[in-house]
CSV table of C-alpha atoms in Angstrom, one decimal:
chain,number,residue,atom,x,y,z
M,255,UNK,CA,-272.4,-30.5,-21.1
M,256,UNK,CA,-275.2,-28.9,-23.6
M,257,UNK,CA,-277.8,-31.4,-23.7
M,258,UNK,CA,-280.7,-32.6,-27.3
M,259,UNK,CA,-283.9,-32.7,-25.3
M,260,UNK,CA,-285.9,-35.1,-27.2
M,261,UNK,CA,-289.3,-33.8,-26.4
M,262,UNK,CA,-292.1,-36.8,-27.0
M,263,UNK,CA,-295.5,-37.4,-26.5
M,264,UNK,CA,-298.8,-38.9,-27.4
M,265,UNK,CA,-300.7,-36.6,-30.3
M,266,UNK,CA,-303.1,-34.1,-28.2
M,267,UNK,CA,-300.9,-34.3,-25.3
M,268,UNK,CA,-299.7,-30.2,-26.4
M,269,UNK,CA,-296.3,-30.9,-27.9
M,270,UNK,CA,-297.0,-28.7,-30.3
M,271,UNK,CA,-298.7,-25.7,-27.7
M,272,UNK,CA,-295.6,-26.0,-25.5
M,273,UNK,CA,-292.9,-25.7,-28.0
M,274,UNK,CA,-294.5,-22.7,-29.5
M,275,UNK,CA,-294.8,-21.0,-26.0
M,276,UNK,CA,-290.8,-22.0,-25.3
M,277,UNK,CA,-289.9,-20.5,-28.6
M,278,UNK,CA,-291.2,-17.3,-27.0
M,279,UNK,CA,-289.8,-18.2,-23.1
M,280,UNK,CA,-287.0,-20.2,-23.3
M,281,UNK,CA,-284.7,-20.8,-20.1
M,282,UNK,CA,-281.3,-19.7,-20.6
M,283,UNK,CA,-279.5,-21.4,-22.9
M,284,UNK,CA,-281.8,-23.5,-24.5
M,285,UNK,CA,-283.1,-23.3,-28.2
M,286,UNK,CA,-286.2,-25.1,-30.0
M,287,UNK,CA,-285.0,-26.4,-33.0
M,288,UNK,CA,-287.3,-26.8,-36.2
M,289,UNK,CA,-287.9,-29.7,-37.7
M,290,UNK,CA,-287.6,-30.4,-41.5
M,291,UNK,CA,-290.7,-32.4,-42.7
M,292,UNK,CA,-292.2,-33.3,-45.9
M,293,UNK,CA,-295.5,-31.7,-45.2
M,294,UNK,CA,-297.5,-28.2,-46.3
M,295,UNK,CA,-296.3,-25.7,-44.0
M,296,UNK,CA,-300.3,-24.9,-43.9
M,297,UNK,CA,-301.2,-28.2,-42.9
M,298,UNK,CA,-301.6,-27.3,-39.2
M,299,UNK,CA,-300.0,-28.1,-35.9
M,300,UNK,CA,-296.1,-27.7,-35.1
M,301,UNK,CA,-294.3,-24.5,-36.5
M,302,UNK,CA,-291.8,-27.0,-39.1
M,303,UNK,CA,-289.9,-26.2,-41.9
M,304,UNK,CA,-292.1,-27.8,-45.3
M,305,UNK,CA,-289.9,-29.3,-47.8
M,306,UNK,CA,-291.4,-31.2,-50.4
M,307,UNK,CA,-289.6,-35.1,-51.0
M,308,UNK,CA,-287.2,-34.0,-53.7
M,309,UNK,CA,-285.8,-30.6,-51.9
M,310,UNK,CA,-285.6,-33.4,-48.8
M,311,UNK,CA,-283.7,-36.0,-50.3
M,312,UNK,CA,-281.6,-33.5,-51.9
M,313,UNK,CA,-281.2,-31.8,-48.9
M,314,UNK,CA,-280.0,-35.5,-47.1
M,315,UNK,CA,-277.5,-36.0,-50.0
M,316,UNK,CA,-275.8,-33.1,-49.3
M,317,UNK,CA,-275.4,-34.1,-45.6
M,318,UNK,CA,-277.8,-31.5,-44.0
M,319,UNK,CA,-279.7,-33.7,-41.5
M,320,UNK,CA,-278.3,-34.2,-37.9
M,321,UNK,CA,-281.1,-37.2,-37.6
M,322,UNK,CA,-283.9,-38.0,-40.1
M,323,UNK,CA,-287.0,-40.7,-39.9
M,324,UNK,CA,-289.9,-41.7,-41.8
M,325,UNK,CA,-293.5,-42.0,-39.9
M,326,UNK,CA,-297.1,-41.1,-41.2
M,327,UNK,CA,-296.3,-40.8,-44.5
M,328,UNK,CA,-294.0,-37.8,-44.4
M,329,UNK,CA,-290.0,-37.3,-43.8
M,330,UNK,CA,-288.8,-36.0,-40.7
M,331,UNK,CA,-285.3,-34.1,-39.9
M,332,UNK,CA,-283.6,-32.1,-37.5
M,333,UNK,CA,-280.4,-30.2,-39.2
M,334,UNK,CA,-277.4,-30.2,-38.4
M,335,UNK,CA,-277.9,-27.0,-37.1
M,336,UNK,CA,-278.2,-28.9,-34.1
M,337,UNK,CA,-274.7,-29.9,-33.7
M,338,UNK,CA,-273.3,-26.6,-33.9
M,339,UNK,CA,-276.4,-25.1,-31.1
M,340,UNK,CA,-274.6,-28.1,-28.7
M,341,UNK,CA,-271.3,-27.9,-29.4
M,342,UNK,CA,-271.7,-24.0,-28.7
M,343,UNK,CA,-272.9,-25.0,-25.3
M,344,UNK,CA,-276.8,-24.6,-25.5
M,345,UNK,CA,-279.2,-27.0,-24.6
M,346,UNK,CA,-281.1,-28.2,-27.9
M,347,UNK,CA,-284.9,-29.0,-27.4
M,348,UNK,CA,-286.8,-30.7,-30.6
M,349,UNK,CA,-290.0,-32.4,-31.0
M,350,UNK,CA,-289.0,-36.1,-31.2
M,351,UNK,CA,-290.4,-39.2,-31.6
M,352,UNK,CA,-291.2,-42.2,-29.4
M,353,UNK,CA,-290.5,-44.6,-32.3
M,354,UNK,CA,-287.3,-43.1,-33.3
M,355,UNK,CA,-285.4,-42.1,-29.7
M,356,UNK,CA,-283.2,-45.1,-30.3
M,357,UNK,CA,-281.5,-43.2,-32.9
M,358,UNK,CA,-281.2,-40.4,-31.3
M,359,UNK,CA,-280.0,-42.3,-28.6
M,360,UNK,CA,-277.0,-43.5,-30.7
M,361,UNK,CA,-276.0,-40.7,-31.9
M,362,UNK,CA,-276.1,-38.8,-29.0
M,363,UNK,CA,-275.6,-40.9,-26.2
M,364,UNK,CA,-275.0,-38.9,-22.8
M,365,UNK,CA,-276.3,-35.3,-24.3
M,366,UNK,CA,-279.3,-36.7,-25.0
M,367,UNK,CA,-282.0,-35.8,-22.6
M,368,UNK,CA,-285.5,-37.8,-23.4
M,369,UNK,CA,-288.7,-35.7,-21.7
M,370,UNK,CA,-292.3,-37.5,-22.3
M,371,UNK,CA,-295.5,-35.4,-22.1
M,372,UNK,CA,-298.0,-37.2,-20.4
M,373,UNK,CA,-301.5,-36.4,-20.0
M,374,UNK,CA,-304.5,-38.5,-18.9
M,375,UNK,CA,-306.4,-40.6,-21.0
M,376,UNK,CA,-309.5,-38.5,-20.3
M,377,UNK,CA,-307.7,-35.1,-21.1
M,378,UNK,CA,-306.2,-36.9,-24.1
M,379,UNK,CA,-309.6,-38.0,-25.1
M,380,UNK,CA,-310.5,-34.6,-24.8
M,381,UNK,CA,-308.6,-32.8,-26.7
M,382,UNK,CA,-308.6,-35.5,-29.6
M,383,UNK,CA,-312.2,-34.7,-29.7
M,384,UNK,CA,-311.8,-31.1,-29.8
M,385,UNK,CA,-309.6,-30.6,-32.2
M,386,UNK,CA,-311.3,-32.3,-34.6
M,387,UNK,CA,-309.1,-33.9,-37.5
M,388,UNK,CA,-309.5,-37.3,-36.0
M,389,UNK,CA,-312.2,-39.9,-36.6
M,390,UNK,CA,-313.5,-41.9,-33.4
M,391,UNK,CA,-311.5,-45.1,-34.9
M,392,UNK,CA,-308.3,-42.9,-35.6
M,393,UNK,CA,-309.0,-41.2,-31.8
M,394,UNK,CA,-309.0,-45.1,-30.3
M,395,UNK,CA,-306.1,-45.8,-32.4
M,396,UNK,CA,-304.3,-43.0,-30.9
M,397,UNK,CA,-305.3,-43.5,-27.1
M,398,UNK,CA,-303.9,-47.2,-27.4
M,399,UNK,CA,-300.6,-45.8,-29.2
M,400,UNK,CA,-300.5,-43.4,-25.7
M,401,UNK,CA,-301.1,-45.9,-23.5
M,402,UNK,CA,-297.6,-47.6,-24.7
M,403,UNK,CA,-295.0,-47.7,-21.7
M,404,UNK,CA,-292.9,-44.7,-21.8
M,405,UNK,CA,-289.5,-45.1,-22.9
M,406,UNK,CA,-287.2,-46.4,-19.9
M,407,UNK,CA,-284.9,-43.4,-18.5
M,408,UNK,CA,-287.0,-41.1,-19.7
M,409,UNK,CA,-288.1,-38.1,-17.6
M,410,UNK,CA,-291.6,-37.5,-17.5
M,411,UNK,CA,-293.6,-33.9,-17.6
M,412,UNK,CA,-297.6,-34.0,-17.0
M,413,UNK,CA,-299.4,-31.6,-19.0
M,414,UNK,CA,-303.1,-31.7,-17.6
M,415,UNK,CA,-303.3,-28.4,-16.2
M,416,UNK,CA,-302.1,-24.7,-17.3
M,417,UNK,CA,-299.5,-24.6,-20.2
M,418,UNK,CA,-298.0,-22.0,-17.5
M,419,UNK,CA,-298.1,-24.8,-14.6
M,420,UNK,CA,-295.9,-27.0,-17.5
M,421,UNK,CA,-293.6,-24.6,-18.3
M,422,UNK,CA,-292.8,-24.1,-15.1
M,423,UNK,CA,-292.0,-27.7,-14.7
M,424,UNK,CA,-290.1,-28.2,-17.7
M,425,UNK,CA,-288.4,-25.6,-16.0
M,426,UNK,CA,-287.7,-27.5,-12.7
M,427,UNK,CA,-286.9,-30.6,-14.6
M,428,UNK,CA,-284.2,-29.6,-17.3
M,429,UNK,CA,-283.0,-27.6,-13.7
M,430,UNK,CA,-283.2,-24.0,-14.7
């Protein structure tokens, strides 16, 4: 049975790095899906498909969004694109999020396969610090956010070391 990998994790814990290098090294049968968002294509971190509100909520009358959320001030979606990667048998990975799994949940019961990327609060720190677009009170906001209990059933993949080291374990995990 093809399988949605909801991917999740904290901000800084390298959603975004690991997608990116999966794009380019996926495991057999599995494909990253983009997500539809409401936000400059320019505006830094994941590799999304910008729409701007009225091309999104056109986009959602039609009937063109698998799943679709609100958080941080934009829209999020994943296309029904999705449905057709599954039902063809290949295991569908997307950046998901925490607040929103019980929807995907719903919809997807059994297929769905939630994966949370953990990293230590110091390396969290860390790279919240290095990357810059975060004040120190948005930084704590985030840490306490991270340091919310995972969700329950869901798989966990630690990301303190080598992006190589994590692939290889997302790997192990999804068992390819």
């Amino acid at each position: 049975m093809a399988r949605l990998i909801w991917l999740m994790g904290a901000s800084g814990s390298g959603k975004d790095s690991l997608l990116l290098a999966l794009r380019e090294c996926a495991p057999d049968r599995v494909v990253v899906a983009h997500r539809y968002i409401t936000r400059s294509a320019s505006a830094g971190g994941e590799n999304h498909v910008a729409l701007s509100e009225q091309e999104f909520l056109r986009r959602r009358e039609f009937g063109l969004f698998a799943l679709e959320w609100q958080a941080h001030q934009f829209y999020y979606a994943l296309g029904t694109e999705i449905d057709l990667w599954l039902d063809s048998g290949l295991d569908v990975l997307v950046n998901g999020s925490r607040r929103h799994l019980a929807i995907a949940q719903q919809r997807y019961g059994e297929r769905l396969l939630p994966v949370c990327l953990q990293v230590t609060p110091s390396v969290l720190a860390s790279r919240l610090q290095q990357r810059g677009r975060e004040d120190r009170a948005e930084i704590a906001r985030r840490m306490l956010r991270a340091a919310e209990p995972i969700a329950p059933g869901c798989l966990t993949l630690n990301n303190d070391g080598a992006l190589e080291q994590t692939l290889r374990d997302f790997q192990r995990l999804i068992g390819q």
